[in-house]
XYZ file of C-alpha atoms in Angstrom:
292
model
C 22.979 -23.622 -16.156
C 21.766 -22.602 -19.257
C 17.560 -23.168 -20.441
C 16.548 -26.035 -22.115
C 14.899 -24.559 -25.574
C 11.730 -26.374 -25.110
C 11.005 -25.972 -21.788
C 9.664 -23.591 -20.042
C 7.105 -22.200 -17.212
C 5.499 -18.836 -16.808
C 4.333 -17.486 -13.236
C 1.454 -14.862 -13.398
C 1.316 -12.663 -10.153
C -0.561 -9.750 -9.262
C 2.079 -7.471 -7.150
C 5.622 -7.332 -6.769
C 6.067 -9.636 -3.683
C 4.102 -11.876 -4.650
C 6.315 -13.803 -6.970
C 8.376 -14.580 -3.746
C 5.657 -15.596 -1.383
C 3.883 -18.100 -4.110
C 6.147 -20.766 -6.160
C 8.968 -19.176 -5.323
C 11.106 -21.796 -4.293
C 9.355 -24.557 -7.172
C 10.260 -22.024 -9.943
C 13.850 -22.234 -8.773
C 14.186 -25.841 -8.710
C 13.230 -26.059 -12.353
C 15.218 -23.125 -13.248
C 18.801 -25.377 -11.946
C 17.223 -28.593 -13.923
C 17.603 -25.964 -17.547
C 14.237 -25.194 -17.205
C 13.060 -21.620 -18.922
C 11.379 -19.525 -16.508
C 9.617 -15.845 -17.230
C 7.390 -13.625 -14.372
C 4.925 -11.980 -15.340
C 3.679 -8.949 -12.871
C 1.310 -7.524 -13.496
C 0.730 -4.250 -11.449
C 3.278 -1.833 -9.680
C 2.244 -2.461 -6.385
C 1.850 1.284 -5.663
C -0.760 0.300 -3.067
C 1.855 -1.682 -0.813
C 1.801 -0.348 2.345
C 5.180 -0.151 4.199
C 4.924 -3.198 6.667
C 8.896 -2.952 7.638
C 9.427 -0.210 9.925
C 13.047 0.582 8.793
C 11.677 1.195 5.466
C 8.798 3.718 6.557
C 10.080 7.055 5.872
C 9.485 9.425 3.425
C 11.456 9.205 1.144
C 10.502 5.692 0.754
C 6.865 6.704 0.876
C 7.538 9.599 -2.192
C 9.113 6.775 -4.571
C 7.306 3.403 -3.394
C 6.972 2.321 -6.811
C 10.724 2.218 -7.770
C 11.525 0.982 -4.442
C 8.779 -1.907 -5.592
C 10.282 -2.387 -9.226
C 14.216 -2.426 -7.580
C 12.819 -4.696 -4.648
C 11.056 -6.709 -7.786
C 14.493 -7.160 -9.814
C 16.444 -8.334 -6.606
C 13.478 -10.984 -6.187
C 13.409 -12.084 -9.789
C 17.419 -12.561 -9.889
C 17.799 -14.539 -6.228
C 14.669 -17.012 -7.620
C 16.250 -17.432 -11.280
C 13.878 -15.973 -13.304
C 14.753 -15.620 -17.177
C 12.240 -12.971 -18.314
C 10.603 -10.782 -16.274
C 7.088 -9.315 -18.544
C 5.237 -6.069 -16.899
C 1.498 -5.979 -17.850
C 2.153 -2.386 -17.075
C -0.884 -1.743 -14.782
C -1.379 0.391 -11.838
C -1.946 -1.499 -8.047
C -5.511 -1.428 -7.912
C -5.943 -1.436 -3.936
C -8.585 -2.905 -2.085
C -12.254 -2.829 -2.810
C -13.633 0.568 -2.016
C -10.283 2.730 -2.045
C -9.833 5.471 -4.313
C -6.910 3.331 -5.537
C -9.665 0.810 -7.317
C -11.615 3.829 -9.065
C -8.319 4.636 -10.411
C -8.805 4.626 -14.652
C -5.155 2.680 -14.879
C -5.415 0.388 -12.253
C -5.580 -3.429 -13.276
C -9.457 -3.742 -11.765
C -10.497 -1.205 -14.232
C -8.914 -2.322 -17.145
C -10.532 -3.326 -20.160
C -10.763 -7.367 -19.830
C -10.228 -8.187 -23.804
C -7.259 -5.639 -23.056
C -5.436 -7.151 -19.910
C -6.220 -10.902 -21.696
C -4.513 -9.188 -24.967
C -1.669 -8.354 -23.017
C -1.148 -11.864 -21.034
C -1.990 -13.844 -24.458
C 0.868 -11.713 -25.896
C 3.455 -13.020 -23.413
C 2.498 -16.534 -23.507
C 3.071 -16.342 -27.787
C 6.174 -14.746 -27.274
C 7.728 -16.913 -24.171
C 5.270 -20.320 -25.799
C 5.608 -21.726 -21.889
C 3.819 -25.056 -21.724
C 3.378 -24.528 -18.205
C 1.389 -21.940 -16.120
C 1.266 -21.131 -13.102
C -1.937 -18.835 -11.606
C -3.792 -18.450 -7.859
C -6.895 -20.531 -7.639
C -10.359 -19.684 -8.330
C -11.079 -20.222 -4.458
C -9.561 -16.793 -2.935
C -11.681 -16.005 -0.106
C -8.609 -16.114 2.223
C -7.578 -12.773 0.710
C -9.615 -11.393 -2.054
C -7.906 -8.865 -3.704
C -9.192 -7.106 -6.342
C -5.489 -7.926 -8.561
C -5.302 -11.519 -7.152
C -9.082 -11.835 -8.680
C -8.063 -10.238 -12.130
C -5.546 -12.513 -12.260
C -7.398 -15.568 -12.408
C -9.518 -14.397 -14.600
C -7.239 -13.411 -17.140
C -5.038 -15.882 -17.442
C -7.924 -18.599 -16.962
C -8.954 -16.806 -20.125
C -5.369 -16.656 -22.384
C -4.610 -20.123 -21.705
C -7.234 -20.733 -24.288
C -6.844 -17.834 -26.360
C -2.805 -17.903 -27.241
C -3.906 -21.380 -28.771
C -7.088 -20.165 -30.474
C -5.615 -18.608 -34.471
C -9.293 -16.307 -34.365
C -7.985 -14.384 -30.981
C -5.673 -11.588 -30.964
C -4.194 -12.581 -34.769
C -1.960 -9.380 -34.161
C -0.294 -10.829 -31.749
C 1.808 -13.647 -33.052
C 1.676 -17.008 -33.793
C -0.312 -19.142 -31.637
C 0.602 -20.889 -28.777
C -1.299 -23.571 -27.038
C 0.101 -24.305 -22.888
C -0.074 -27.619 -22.046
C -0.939 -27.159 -18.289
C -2.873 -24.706 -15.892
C -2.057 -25.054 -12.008
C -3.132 -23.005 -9.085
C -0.979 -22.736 -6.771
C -1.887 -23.798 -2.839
C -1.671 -22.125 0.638
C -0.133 -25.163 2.869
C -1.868 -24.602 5.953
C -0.089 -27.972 6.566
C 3.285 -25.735 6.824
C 2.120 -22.876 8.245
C 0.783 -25.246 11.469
C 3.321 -26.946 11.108
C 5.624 -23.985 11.966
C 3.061 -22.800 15.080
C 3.662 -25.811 16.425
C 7.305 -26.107 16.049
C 7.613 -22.603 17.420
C 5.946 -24.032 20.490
C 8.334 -26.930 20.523
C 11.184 -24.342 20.662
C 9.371 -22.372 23.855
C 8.973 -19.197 21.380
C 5.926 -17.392 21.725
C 3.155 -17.715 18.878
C 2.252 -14.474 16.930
C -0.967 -12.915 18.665
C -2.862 -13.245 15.765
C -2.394 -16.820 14.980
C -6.310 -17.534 14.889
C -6.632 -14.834 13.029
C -4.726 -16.129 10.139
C -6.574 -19.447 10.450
C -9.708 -18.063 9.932
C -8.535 -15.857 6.831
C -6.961 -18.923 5.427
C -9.133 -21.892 5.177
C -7.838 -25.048 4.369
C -7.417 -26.084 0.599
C -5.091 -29.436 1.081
C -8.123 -31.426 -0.033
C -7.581 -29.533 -3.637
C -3.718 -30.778 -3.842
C -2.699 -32.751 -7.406
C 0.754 -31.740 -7.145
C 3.306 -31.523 -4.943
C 7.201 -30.484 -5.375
C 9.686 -31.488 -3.482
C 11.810 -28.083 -3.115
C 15.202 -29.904 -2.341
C 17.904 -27.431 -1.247
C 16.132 -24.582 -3.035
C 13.428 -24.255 -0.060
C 15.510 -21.810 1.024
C 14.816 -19.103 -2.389
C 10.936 -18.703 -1.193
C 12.339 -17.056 2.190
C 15.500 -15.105 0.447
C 13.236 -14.074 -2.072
C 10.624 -12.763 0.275
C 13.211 -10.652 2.199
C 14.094 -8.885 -0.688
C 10.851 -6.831 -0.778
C 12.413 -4.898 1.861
C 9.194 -2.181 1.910
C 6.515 -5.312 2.212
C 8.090 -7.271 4.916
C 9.211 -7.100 8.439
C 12.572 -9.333 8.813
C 11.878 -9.890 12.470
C 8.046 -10.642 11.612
C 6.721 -13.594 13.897
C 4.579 -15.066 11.660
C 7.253 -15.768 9.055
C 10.447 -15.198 9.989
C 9.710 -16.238 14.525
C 11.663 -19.501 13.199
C 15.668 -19.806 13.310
C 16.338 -20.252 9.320
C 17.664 -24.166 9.984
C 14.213 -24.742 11.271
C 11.933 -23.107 9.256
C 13.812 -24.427 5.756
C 13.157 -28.012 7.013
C 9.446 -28.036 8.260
C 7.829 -28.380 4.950
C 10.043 -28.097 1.858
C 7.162 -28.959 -0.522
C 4.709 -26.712 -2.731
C 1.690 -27.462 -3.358
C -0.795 -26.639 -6.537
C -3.975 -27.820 -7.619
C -4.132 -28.881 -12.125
C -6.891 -26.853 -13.171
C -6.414 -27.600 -17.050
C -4.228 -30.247 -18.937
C -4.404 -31.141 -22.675
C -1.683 -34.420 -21.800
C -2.147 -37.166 -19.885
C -0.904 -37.285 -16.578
C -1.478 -39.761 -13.153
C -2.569 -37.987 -10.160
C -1.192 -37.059 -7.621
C 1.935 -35.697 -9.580
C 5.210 -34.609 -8.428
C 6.137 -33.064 -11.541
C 4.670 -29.904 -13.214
C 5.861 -31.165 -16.598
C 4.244 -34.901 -15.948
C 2.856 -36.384 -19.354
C 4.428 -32.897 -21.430
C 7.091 -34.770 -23.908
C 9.879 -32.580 -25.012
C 10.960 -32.034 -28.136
C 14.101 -33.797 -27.972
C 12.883 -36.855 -26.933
């Protein structure tokens, strides 16, 4: 189906990967209604460590970047993306690694720069649409995940604003901000279907729980995933380095199953400049297109 000219979304995601693990299956569903969709990444996940064991070998190890950036393009094709942008910035590790003193990495990067960069995409792509993580990440503060909020919290003002970055087109002013949401709804949901099933729960079920704290009571929006629900877990496998196919935490469900315990996504609206009710089941509620 081809993209309706005035529409369009933009996801902004730290490391390859995590396109498929966050909106994965939402961006794909808009992407069959003629939506325009672009990704923007922006590290090289050099950092990743090899968590499928078929994939741990040297060679893999020497070349882990274009292993991430093929992985990356497989992702970006099975979830429908249009565009895919690269902010062109090294993984920047976790707090404390030499990986984060790194002068390229995304951490270290001037902030006017990395904003520059983002604002750049959103004048080029004009998406009125964003998607971001949440200014709540104490489930899993990374360093990237961090520097993305920030920035993009920052260009959704900026692309509008005609005294910021004049070099770098016209301006463009998004409509909406949303964060997306960890359903711990699904993810219990799935524990306690595995049960159900007599399968055994991953060991470090509490674990995750404790890492991942609850943030339903932030939900404005909620998408019902349809027959795509099925994109976020195709998508996933394609990062062949980052994940384990026979990983109990994810994948300890038959496919049937886990594609029908929750096929919703959920995001919190952190910014709009339209009216729209709450709660919403649309990510383009109160946005009027162009050829209306």
């Amino acid at each position: 189906m081809s993209a309706t000219a005035d529409r369009c979304i933009l996801s902004v995601h730290a490391h390859p990967d995590d396109e498929a693990s966050k909106g994965a299956a939402t961006v794909s569903r808009y992407v069959a209604e003629g939506v325009r969709s672009v990704l923007v990444t922006c590290t090289g996940g050099e950092e990743g460590e090899i968590l499928n064991p078929a994939m741990d070998r040297d060679d893999v190890r020497e070349q882990l970047h274009a292993y991430r950036m093929s992985e990356l393009g497989r992702s970006v094709e099975i979830i429908g993306y249009h565009e895919l942008v690269l902010l062109g910035y090294r993984d920047s590790g976790m707090p404390g690694s030499p990986a984060n003193e790194h002068p390229n990495c995304f951490a270290q990067a001037p902030l006017d720069e990395a904003v520059g960069r983002l604002v750049a995409a959103i004048r080029e792509h004009r998406p009125q649409v964003i998607l971001t993580y949440g200014d709540d990440q104490e489930g899993y503060p990374h360093p990237d995940h961090l520097r993305v909020h920030e920035i993009t919290v920052l260009a959704f003002d900026q692309a509008g604003d005609p005294a910021a970055y004049p070099e770098l087109g016209e301006p463009w002013q998004p409509s909406k901000l949303y964060y997306n949401v960890w359903s711990m709804v699904r993810m219990e949901a799935t524990f306690a279907r595995m049960e159900a099933l007599g399968l055994e729960l991953p060991p470090f079920v509490e674990e995750f729980r404790s890492r991942r704290p609850p943030q339903e009571h932030r939900i404005t929006t909620t998408i019902d995933l349809g027959d795509h629900v099925a994109k976020r877990r195709l998508a996933l496998l394609a990062h062949r380095t980052q994940v384990d196919p026979a990983h109990p935490m994810w994948f300890g469900l038959p496919e049937e199953e886990a594609d029908r315990i929750h096929p919703f996504e959920e995001y919190t609206l952190a910014r709009s400049l339209v009216d729209s009710e709450l709660p919403e089941t649309d990510l383009f509620a109160g946005i009027v297109s162009a050829t209306e």
